[in-house]
Amino acid sequence: MAALIRMIAQRLALGVLTLFIVSVVIFFATELLPGDLASTLLGQAATPETVAALRRQLGLDLPAPVRYWNWLTSALQGDFGVSLANRRPIAELIAARLGNTIFLALYAAALAVPLALILGILAALWRNSVFDRAANAGALTAISFPEFFVAYILVLWLAQSGYFPSMVRISPVSTFGEKLYMAFLPALTLTLVVTAHMMRMTRAAIINLMAQPYIEMARLKGMSPLRIVLRHALPNALAPIINVIAINLAYLITGVVVVEVVFVYPGLGQLMVDSVSKRDIAVVQAIALIFASAYVLLNLTADVLSTLTNPRLMSKG
Amino acid sequence: MGWLFLAFGIVAAFGLAALLRRAAMQLAPTEWRSALADMPLTAAFGLMVIAIYIFVASAAPLLAPFPEREVVGSQFQPWSLQHWLGTDRLGRDMASRLIYGARNTVGIAFATTALAFIVGSLLGLWAALRGGWLDQTLSRFVDALMAIPSLIFSLLLLTIFGTSVLTLILVIAAVDATRVYRIARSVAQGIVVMDYIEAARLRGEGSWYLIRREILPNALAPLVAEFGLRFCFVFLTISSLSFLGLGIQPPLADWGSMVRENATLITFGDITPLLPAGAIALLTVAVNFVVDWQLYRASGLKEQAG
């Protein structure tokens, strides 16, 4: 038990360190900017006086480490400063959209995870069958498609015929059922893309396990293949499968960016794309920090969970 | 009806690929014949598609009926004999832009992947060869950069440096080089402990000679397969960024932005804007098929040798 707690503490410490480094990279990337942020922002209107005034207003006259510290401490308290484009508080811009993005990602995950696990297990069970080959070819094709291609095919097929809306108009007063209906096409797009990856990885993990001697033993004593997979292979495959799920949930985080734009979904991804084209570095930094933290935290959770399901991994530390 | 055409097209393409494989086996020198004989049909199809793309990209000005940037008619014309795929929202010829897109989109993606590979693999091989603090510093730095999802990091860098073709190539290459570095380093780590490296060191050869003449030839097979996979990834990333309006900028013809500009047609049931997206998907599938075959061959050959 003590070893377990120590392991978790170690991983958490490593995670915090990673988060710190990520925040440093995101913050100091702006320092790479050729020239000065204030004069870039002002463009034509840059006179020495206006530049100096804007520098003071943005806190650019302070040394970089001090600015980093101020940025990080206020970001941790939920204050991301103001947008450079429209001077509105960034926290306000993000708040409404963060919930929508999390909703979309969870919706897609709820569809994709069971689907991918069932398909992956069946493909491993009926290895080299027609089903396995078809599932593999389908997965390889889906991986090769850009997300917007999948999205527009679904629009052409399902929205054209009027089954589902091709634009998502979610307002704060929408009921849960309405939201599920509205967000179905974006969620389905993400599901198709993620399921392909997840299914291939699940299949590989199960096939890897099926070569183990204890599976051979179970087979020799006359167990049915389905029972072998469910009772013997699956519990031992949990660690790799948890990893697969985490990697793909992390993939969903970046996948939402394109899909949100296609369906005009009011989420963080769309805000980020808008801000990139306006070169609103403050907003982009804040959203990048949120996405990157979610990514790091997901990987950390997967790491801890898979170690818990497989005590042998612990000694590797 | 459309589905029937699609199915027929796929069957016809595979049939043509089988014929070409036959022809290649007759013409190829003897030492290649065994490799060609066990080439699966999917790989033959992939190679055929890649060859067609290269041909279209290099002969674009000859094949395209209209210039890339010229407005030649009214907006959103339907398919006709004069404008095979109609015109786009500014009245430019869609078919010509699709053909020029092969040059721009694929060319830029290829240049980016090549740059990422040169930088990433040289640094990776160098780190594995030298070891010690150089390896540690580079590897920890790459680890830190890889903790940020690549699309998010690219978007951040594009905000800072602005969107032009040059910054696009440099930013994506820099982000992708971290992934190449990891692979190259882990491949090279198995090689640098070999006796022939030690022998070359004792002969007094420098790092550059060791990388170029001793390590690179032995690391080439896995790196080539990786090049295919990374190309697919870079190609999809650049297309996505162009689709978002942050990648290749107008008036250059590019498949990603062509989809975005004409997307309104899709809601009217017109499939024209899907064609550039399909062109992206087809090339990625083709490269994946060839890489699959190469990986399978590499593992098969290894088993025979071991």
XYZ file of C-alpha atoms in Angstrom:
623
model
C 0.000 0.000 0.000
C 2.847 2.364 0.904
C 4.497 1.554 -2.413
C 1.228 2.350 -4.166
C 0.872 5.731 -2.509
C 4.496 6.533 -3.243
C 3.998 5.591 -6.895
C 0.931 7.807 -7.224
C 2.716 10.683 -5.489
C 5.664 10.270 -7.877
C 3.443 10.340 -10.924
C 1.535 13.371 -9.639
C 4.783 15.232 -8.974
C 5.943 14.413 -12.487
C 2.610 15.608 -13.853
C 2.849 18.928 -12.013
C 6.396 19.370 -13.344
C 5.185 18.659 -16.897
C 2.347 21.171 -16.492
C 4.849 23.765 -15.283
C 7.134 23.178 -18.271
C 4.158 23.323 -20.648
C 3.091 26.687 -19.192
C 6.669 27.981 -19.548
C 6.823 26.878 -23.204
C 3.419 28.446 -23.983
C 4.309 31.704 -22.277
C 7.810 32.133 -23.623
C 6.778 31.234 -27.181
C 5.636 34.869 -27.441
C 9.180 35.963 -26.683
C 10.135 34.466 -30.054
C 8.048 37.163 -31.715
C 10.281 39.115 -34.061
C 10.193 42.700 -32.832
C 7.804 43.972 -30.228
C 4.250 42.826 -29.476
C 3.013 46.359 -28.855
C 4.264 47.759 -32.168
C 2.951 44.678 -34.017
C -0.481 45.224 -32.462
C -0.576 48.906 -33.280
C 0.645 48.381 -36.844
C 0.299 51.628 -38.777
C -0.654 53.630 -35.674
C 2.662 52.921 -33.943
C 4.286 56.122 -32.750
C 6.889 55.994 -29.953
C 4.332 57.390 -27.460
C 1.475 54.972 -28.292
C 3.885 52.027 -28.254
C 5.209 53.023 -24.837
C 1.664 53.498 -23.502
C 0.511 50.094 -24.803
C 3.623 48.428 -23.440
C 2.851 49.833 -19.999
C -0.792 48.822 -20.267
C 0.088 45.226 -21.263
C 2.815 45.083 -18.615
C 5.465 44.583 -21.302
C 7.835 46.963 -19.526
C 8.335 44.394 -16.769
C 11.030 41.701 -17.112
C 9.842 38.419 -18.654
C 10.087 36.176 -15.556
C 7.956 38.664 -13.560
C 5.362 38.738 -16.331
C 5.341 34.954 -16.451
C 4.734 34.760 -12.709
C 1.886 37.304 -12.858
C 0.326 35.510 -15.853
C 0.510 32.066 -14.224
C -0.783 33.090 -10.793
C -3.763 34.979 -12.212
C -4.463 32.174 -14.727
C -4.604 29.701 -11.844
C -7.230 31.914 -10.215
C -9.271 31.901 -13.415
C -8.206 35.343 -14.623
C -6.633 35.147 -18.075
C -6.422 38.888 -18.681
C -8.175 40.712 -21.521
C -8.419 39.859 -25.201
C -6.103 41.957 -27.353
C -8.704 42.107 -30.140
C -11.807 43.329 -28.333
C -10.616 44.100 -24.774
C -13.149 41.752 -23.208
C -12.037 39.578 -20.278
C -10.810 36.236 -21.652
C -12.341 34.281 -18.776
C -15.765 35.540 -19.870
C -15.143 34.523 -23.518
C -13.998 31.068 -22.489
C -16.494 30.251 -19.729
C -19.541 29.696 -21.952
C -17.605 27.779 -24.592
C -15.593 25.483 -22.323
C -18.774 23.689 -21.201
C -19.887 23.192 -24.816
C -16.538 21.713 -25.839
C -16.459 19.353 -22.858
C -20.031 18.300 -23.687
C -19.069 17.509 -27.300
C -15.924 15.588 -26.316
C -17.790 13.521 -23.694
C -20.658 12.867 -26.125
C -18.212 11.565 -28.745
C -16.351 9.515 -26.125
C -19.589 7.945 -24.879
C -20.335 6.786 -28.430
C -16.805 5.868 -29.457
C -15.411 3.952 -26.467
C -18.008 1.123 -26.296
C -18.167 0.881 -30.098
C -14.382 0.667 -30.482
C -13.974 -1.869 -27.675
C -16.687 -4.175 -29.071
C -15.350 -3.930 -32.651
C -11.750 -4.404 -31.489
C -12.565 -7.466 -29.382
C -14.647 -9.027 -32.161
C -11.875 -8.381 -34.705
C -9.335 -10.023 -32.384
C -11.689 -12.937 -31.728
C -12.324 -13.597 -35.421
C -8.790 -12.813 -36.506
C -8.158 -13.009 -40.282
C -11.866 -13.498 -40.954
C -13.805 -11.406 -43.448
C -15.104 -9.267 -40.570
C -11.555 -8.608 -39.319
C -10.305 -7.648 -42.778
C -13.293 -5.410 -43.458
C -12.977 -3.711 -40.054
C -9.248 -3.167 -40.592
C -9.626 -1.791 -44.099
C -12.436 0.461 -42.889
C -10.316 1.699 -39.985
C -7.295 2.398 -42.208
C -9.507 4.346 -44.594
C -11.130 6.348 -41.786
C -7.699 7.240 -40.351
C -6.613 8.506 -43.772
C -9.575 10.850 -44.151
C -9.271 14.465 -43.054
C -11.883 15.244 -40.377
C -13.644 17.799 -42.530
C -14.118 15.209 -45.293
C -15.884 12.842 -42.880
C -17.906 15.775 -41.544
C -19.099 16.947 -44.965
C -19.941 13.416 -46.111
C -22.190 13.131 -43.051
C -23.709 16.537 -43.823
C -24.388 15.487 -47.401
C -25.880 12.208 -46.300
C -27.740 12.956 -43.059
C -28.305 16.715 -43.009
C -29.275 16.959 -46.697
C -32.132 14.566 -46.112
C -33.205 16.639 -43.117
C -32.607 14.110 -40.338
C -30.131 16.224 -38.382
C -29.162 19.913 -38.413
C -25.872 20.762 -40.131
C -25.332 23.819 -37.950
C -25.370 23.669 -34.190
C -27.301 26.438 -32.478
C -26.910 25.724 -28.792
C -28.175 28.354 -26.383
C -27.985 28.264 -22.586
C -31.718 27.463 -22.451
C -31.485 24.324 -24.652
C -32.586 21.177 -22.858
C -30.280 18.173 -22.627
C -32.278 16.255 -25.228
C -32.130 19.171 -27.682
C -28.389 19.432 -27.166
C -27.931 15.711 -27.867
C -29.930 16.060 -31.082
C -28.190 19.265 -32.217
C -24.686 17.989 -31.519
C -25.251 14.553 -33.051
C -23.433 15.149 -36.354
C -20.267 16.703 -34.838
C -20.188 13.947 -32.215
C -20.639 11.278 -34.890
C -17.789 12.755 -36.959
C -15.426 12.643 -33.992
C -16.648 9.139 -33.140
C -15.856 7.794 -36.607
C -12.345 9.263 -36.600
C -11.471 8.173 -33.055
C -13.093 4.733 -33.224
C -10.783 3.694 -36.049
C -7.639 4.392 -33.997
C -9.069 2.891 -30.834
C -10.326 -0.259 -32.540
C -6.954 -1.006 -34.132
C -5.140 -0.540 -30.841
C -7.649 -2.676 -28.870
C -7.343 -5.445 -31.443
C -3.539 -5.362 -31.268
C -3.572 -5.432 -27.436
C -5.923 -8.454 -27.301
C -4.039 -10.383 -30.023
C -0.807 -9.758 -28.137
C -2.336 -11.295 -25.017
C -3.827 -14.267 -26.847
C -0.298 -15.554 -27.480
C 0.282 -15.990 -23.708
C 0.635 -19.535 -22.249
C -2.306 -19.182 -19.831
C -4.622 -18.477 -22.756
C -3.331 -21.621 -24.454
C -4.092 -23.464 -21.194
C -7.648 -22.122 -21.060
C -8.162 -23.103 -24.674
C -6.807 -26.627 -24.080
C -9.188 -27.233 -21.214
C -12.036 -26.562 -23.617
C -13.251 -23.063 -22.794
C -15.314 -21.215 -25.376
C -13.393 -18.468 -27.230
C -15.764 -15.738 -26.027
C -15.285 -16.788 -22.401
C -11.508 -16.861 -22.823
C -11.543 -13.323 -24.161
C -13.933 -11.945 -21.539
C -12.607 -13.777 -18.447
C -8.907 -14.249 -19.122
C -7.721 -11.840 -21.791
C -9.785 -8.735 -21.070
C -8.853 -8.201 -17.375
C -5.180 -8.409 -18.338
C -5.699 -6.181 -21.351
C -7.180 -3.428 -19.171
C -3.884 -1.583 -18.782
C -3.209 -1.225 -22.524
C -6.893 -0.512 -23.204
C -6.993 2.284 -20.618
C -3.953 3.761 -22.320
C -5.635 3.479 -25.708
C -8.736 5.259 -24.414
C -6.681 8.043 -22.837
C -4.617 8.597 -25.995
C -7.816 8.890 -28.006
C -9.569 11.174 -25.550
C -6.478 13.349 -25.777
C -6.828 13.149 -29.551
C -10.451 14.306 -29.231
C -9.168 17.507 -27.623
C -7.455 18.545 -30.839
C -10.031 16.894 -33.093
C -12.756 19.223 -31.815
C -10.988 22.227 -33.366
C -11.740 21.299 -36.989
C -15.127 19.716 -36.294
C -16.361 22.743 -34.347
C -15.532 24.983 -37.295
C -17.364 22.744 -39.798
C -20.551 22.675 -37.740
C -20.280 26.253 -36.417
C -20.343 24.736 -32.929
C -19.862 27.397 -30.238
C -16.852 25.838 -28.516
C -13.277 26.596 -27.517
C -11.832 25.264 -30.794
C -13.711 27.791 -32.882
C -12.719 30.610 -30.552
C -9.092 29.496 -30.892
C -9.207 29.465 -34.703
C -10.846 32.926 -34.753
C -8.204 34.237 -32.372
C -5.348 32.773 -34.422
C -6.549 34.580 -37.549
C -6.906 37.811 -35.538
C -3.474 37.099 -34.012
C -4.974 37.603 -30.564
C -2.059 36.034 -28.722
C -3.548 36.431 -25.208
C -6.644 34.356 -26.036
C -4.635 31.739 -27.959
C -2.248 31.366 -25.017
C -5.114 30.870 -22.571
C -6.849 28.246 -24.735
C -3.567 26.484 -25.530
C -2.912 26.289 -21.784
C -6.359 24.748 -21.183
C -6.023 22.201 -24.021
C -2.457 21.267 -23.090
C -3.351 20.870 -19.392
C -6.291 18.624 -20.241
C -3.948 16.572 -22.448
C -1.315 16.221 -19.726
C -3.913 15.405 -17.047
C -5.546 12.716 -19.234
C -2.200 11.043 -19.835
C -1.426 11.242 -16.120
C -4.771 9.662 -15.181
C -4.216 6.864 -17.684
C -0.751 6.275 -16.306
C -2.015 5.949 -12.715
C -5.065 3.858 -13.660
C -3.141 1.391 -15.791
C -0.570 0.938 -13.036
C -3.397 0.244 -10.576
C -4.852 -2.484 -12.813
C -1.461 -4.083 -13.328
C 0.718 -4.120 -10.191
C 3.653 -5.498 -12.172
C 4.122 -2.094 -13.812
C 4.755 -0.517 -10.423
C 8.224 -1.956 -9.943
C 9.252 -0.429 -13.256
C 8.454 2.918 -11.617
C -26.622 5.789 -58.712
C -23.585 7.690 -57.428
C -22.620 4.769 -55.215
C -22.642 2.414 -58.192
C -20.215 4.665 -60.042
C -17.956 4.837 -56.985
C -17.909 1.045 -56.571
C -17.241 0.582 -60.276
C -14.395 3.125 -60.131
C -12.723 1.336 -57.208
C -12.967 -2.080 -58.923
C -11.623 -0.631 -62.176
C -8.707 1.062 -60.367
C -7.703 -2.164 -58.635
C -7.962 -4.052 -61.933
C -5.703 -1.494 -63.603
C -3.256 -1.770 -60.670
C -3.145 -5.565 -61.135
C -2.414 -5.122 -64.856
C 0.359 -2.602 -64.145
C 1.916 -4.955 -61.585
C 1.913 -7.675 -64.256
C 3.582 -5.320 -66.734
C 6.156 -4.141 -64.173
C 7.092 -7.765 -63.421
C 7.819 -8.379 -67.117
C 9.925 -5.249 -67.498
C 11.742 -5.015 -64.145
C 15.290 -6.306 -63.679
C 15.475 -9.811 -62.224
C 16.502 -8.800 -58.694
C 13.308 -6.778 -58.242
C 10.970 -9.481 -59.495
C 10.644 -11.333 -56.188
C 9.746 -8.110 -54.402
C 7.120 -7.318 -57.039
C 5.722 -10.854 -57.020
C 4.651 -10.705 -53.367
C 3.397 -7.131 -53.613
C -0.224 -7.089 -52.454
C -2.848 -5.546 -54.726
C -3.426 -2.699 -52.243
C 0.242 -1.672 -52.498
C 0.129 -1.795 -56.304
C -2.959 0.410 -56.170
C -1.164 2.787 -53.773
C 1.909 3.065 -56.017
C -0.287 3.677 -59.046
C -2.190 6.474 -57.291
C 1.056 8.094 -56.080
C 2.470 7.958 -59.631
C -0.678 9.621 -61.009
C -0.447 12.413 -58.394
C 3.215 13.043 -59.213
C 2.376 13.170 -62.925
C -0.551 15.580 -62.400
C 1.517 17.798 -60.101
C 4.439 18.085 -62.516
C 2.342 18.507 -65.660
C -0.285 20.817 -64.107
C 0.060 23.716 -66.595
C -0.332 21.300 -69.531
C -3.323 19.437 -68.107
C -5.322 22.348 -66.694
C -7.717 23.907 -69.215
C -7.613 27.336 -67.499
C -5.024 29.316 -65.498
C -4.926 28.823 -61.717
C -5.984 32.306 -60.591
C -8.021 33.724 -63.462
C -11.743 34.448 -63.159
C -13.171 32.762 -66.259
C -16.930 32.857 -65.793
C -19.794 33.617 -63.434
C -19.874 32.229 -59.884
C -20.892 28.690 -58.975
C -21.569 27.428 -62.509
C -22.704 23.803 -62.720
C -20.660 21.068 -64.421
C -20.442 21.582 -68.188
C -18.266 20.666 -71.155
C -16.393 23.944 -70.926
C -15.957 23.934 -67.119
C -15.742 20.214 -66.262
C -16.401 20.698 -62.561
C -18.086 24.095 -62.747
C -16.682 27.289 -61.247
C -16.020 28.335 -57.645
C -17.408 31.226 -55.635
C -15.259 33.768 -57.517
C -15.875 32.210 -60.930
C -12.544 30.392 -61.259
C -12.462 26.999 -62.980
C -12.742 24.236 -60.344
C -11.070 21.488 -62.416
C -8.009 23.664 -63.112
C -7.696 24.620 -59.454
C -7.999 20.974 -58.465
C -5.124 20.128 -60.829
C -2.941 23.023 -59.612
C -3.823 22.042 -56.034
C -1.912 18.777 -56.546
C 1.184 20.875 -57.135
C 0.706 23.314 -54.233
C -0.783 21.148 -51.481
C 1.264 18.003 -52.075
C 4.427 19.982 -52.855
C 4.236 22.026 -49.660
C 3.434 18.943 -47.561
C 6.375 17.085 -49.121
C 8.796 19.968 -48.554
C 7.657 20.224 -44.922
C 8.080 16.504 -44.272
C 11.509 16.505 -45.919
C 12.634 19.455 -43.783
C 11.281 17.833 -40.602
C 13.096 14.642 -41.509
C 16.435 16.237 -42.257
C 16.439 18.247 -39.017
C 14.800 15.604 -36.791
C 16.746 12.572 -37.932
C 20.138 14.312 -38.014
C 19.624 15.602 -34.466
C 18.316 12.201 -33.348
C 21.249 10.290 -34.834
C 23.707 12.821 -33.463
C 22.189 12.607 -29.955
C 22.322 8.805 -30.011
C 25.939 8.859 -31.224
C 27.250 11.403 -28.744
C 25.157 10.392 -25.717
C 25.862 12.126 -22.398
C 24.656 15.636 -21.640
C 23.950 16.532 -25.280
C 21.554 13.598 -25.612
C 19.948 14.370 -22.232
C 19.417 18.075 -22.967
C 17.985 17.497 -26.436
C 15.752 14.629 -25.323
C 14.295 16.446 -22.305
C 13.677 19.527 -24.470
C 11.843 17.401 -27.056
C 9.836 15.688 -24.278
C 8.677 19.082 -23.034
C 7.584 20.162 -26.529
C 5.797 16.858 -27.114
C 3.682 17.325 -23.964
C 1.659 19.884 -25.951
C -0.724 18.469 -28.604
C 0.817 19.183 -32.020
C -2.164 20.979 -33.594
C -2.491 23.280 -30.558
C 1.230 24.040 -30.586
C 1.152 24.741 -34.333
C -1.786 27.133 -33.852
C 0.115 28.945 -31.090
C 3.214 29.317 -33.269
C 1.150 30.450 -36.275
C -0.417 33.193 -34.132
C 3.024 34.436 -33.223
C 4.664 34.265 -36.642
C 1.628 34.988 -38.799
C 0.287 32.915 -41.678
C 2.345 32.632 -44.849
C 3.528 29.597 -46.777
C 7.076 29.932 -45.461
C 6.092 30.208 -41.777
C 3.619 27.351 -42.305
C 6.386 25.078 -43.601
C 8.809 26.103 -40.844
C 6.261 25.794 -38.011
C 4.881 22.385 -39.034
C 8.393 21.094 -39.766
C 9.598 22.247 -36.331
C 6.666 20.608 -34.522
C 7.011 17.419 -36.549
C 10.796 17.233 -36.204
C 10.317 16.451 -32.484
C 8.429 13.253 -33.434
C 11.059 12.300 -36.037
C 13.827 12.946 -33.485
C 12.327 10.381 -31.098
C 12.127 7.644 -33.757
C 15.568 8.342 -35.231
C 17.174 8.391 -31.787
C 15.617 5.104 -30.678
C 16.546 3.397 -33.983
C 20.111 4.709 -33.795
C 20.567 3.696 -30.165
C 20.448 0.062 -31.219
C 23.056 0.727 -33.908
C 25.680 2.786 -32.064
C 26.539 -0.137 -29.745
C 27.554 -2.317 -32.723
C 31.159 -3.366 -33.208
C 31.508 -1.746 -36.625
C 30.740 1.656 -35.089
C 33.428 1.061 -32.472
C 35.835 0.006 -35.243
C 35.100 3.155 -37.232
C 35.597 5.270 -34.102
C 38.959 3.628 -33.478
C 39.914 4.404 -37.055
C 39.459 8.016 -36.004
C 36.372 8.869 -38.054
C 34.416 12.015 -37.115
C 30.739 12.245 -36.099
C 29.593 13.377 -39.543
C 31.257 10.402 -41.250
C 29.799 7.985 -38.681
C 26.274 9.357 -39.153
C 26.519 9.467 -42.938
C 28.366 6.248 -43.765
C 27.777 3.898 -40.826
C 24.504 4.708 -39.010
C 22.275 6.148 -41.752
C 22.471 3.176 -44.169
C 21.478 0.824 -41.345
C 18.669 3.040 -40.038
C 17.242 3.768 -43.476
C 14.561 1.045 -43.710
C 12.551 2.045 -40.595
C 13.090 5.732 -41.386
C 11.670 5.361 -44.897
C 8.495 3.705 -43.564
C 8.271 6.449 -40.958
C 8.642 9.056 -43.708
C 5.469 7.744 -45.336
C 3.509 7.893 -42.085
C 4.808 11.360 -41.196
C 3.973 12.577 -44.713
C 0.352 11.480 -44.227
C 0.250 13.231 -40.891
C 1.800 16.472 -42.181
C -0.404 16.400 -45.272
C -3.555 16.061 -43.143
C -2.370 18.771 -40.722
C -1.607 21.259 -43.498
C -4.928 20.499 -45.198
C -6.773 20.998 -41.900
C -4.980 24.291 -41.262
C -5.717 25.466 -44.813
C -9.324 24.425 -44.310
C -9.394 26.559 -41.150
C -8.053 29.483 -43.211
C -4.714 29.444 -41.377
C -2.575 27.472 -43.811
C -1.920 27.975 -47.511
C -3.371 31.375 -48.382
C -5.377 32.455 -51.451
C -4.959 32.982 -54.365
C -2.807 29.819 -54.388
C -5.038 26.883 -55.327
C -5.124 24.495 -52.391
C -7.390 21.548 -51.607
C -8.066 22.384 -47.953
C -9.154 25.976 -48.567
C -11.116 24.959 -51.707
C -13.368 22.832 -49.500
C -13.934 25.696 -47.083
C -14.561 28.350 -49.742
C -17.198 26.320 -51.559
C -18.685 24.460 -48.587
C -22.044 26.209 -49.008
C -22.659 24.098 -52.134
C -22.714 20.935 -49.988
C -25.877 22.049 -48.205
C -27.519 22.242 -51.642
C -26.535 18.640 -52.361
C -23.684 19.459 -54.770
C -20.682 17.171 -54.258
C -18.112 19.374 -56.062
C -16.538 20.770 -52.848
C -16.025 17.192 -51.634
C -13.721 16.393 -54.574
C -10.627 18.210 -53.203
C -11.243 16.561 -49.807
C -11.532 13.236 -51.610
C -8.254 13.947 -53.396
C -6.590 14.453 -49.999
C -8.118 11.241 -48.638
C -7.171 9.181 -51.716
C -3.493 10.153 -51.545
C -3.342 9.458 -47.781
C -4.946 6.021 -48.259
C -2.506 5.247 -51.093
C 0.565 6.202 -49.038
C -0.762 4.182 -46.082
C -1.181 1.100 -48.300
C 2.428 1.352 -49.522
C 3.770 1.942 -46.002
C 1.828 -1.083 -44.725
C 3.462 -3.228 -47.394
C 6.936 -1.833 -46.621
C 6.498 -2.451 -42.873
C 5.277 -5.980 -43.549
C 8.255 -6.633 -45.845
C 10.734 -5.218 -43.312
C 9.357 -7.464 -40.545
C 9.212 -10.496 -42.882
C 12.806 -10.050 -44.003
C 13.944 -9.675 -40.409
C 12.341 -12.991 -39.454
C 14.130 -14.776 -42.295
C 17.503 -13.328 -41.321
C 17.052 -14.019 -37.591
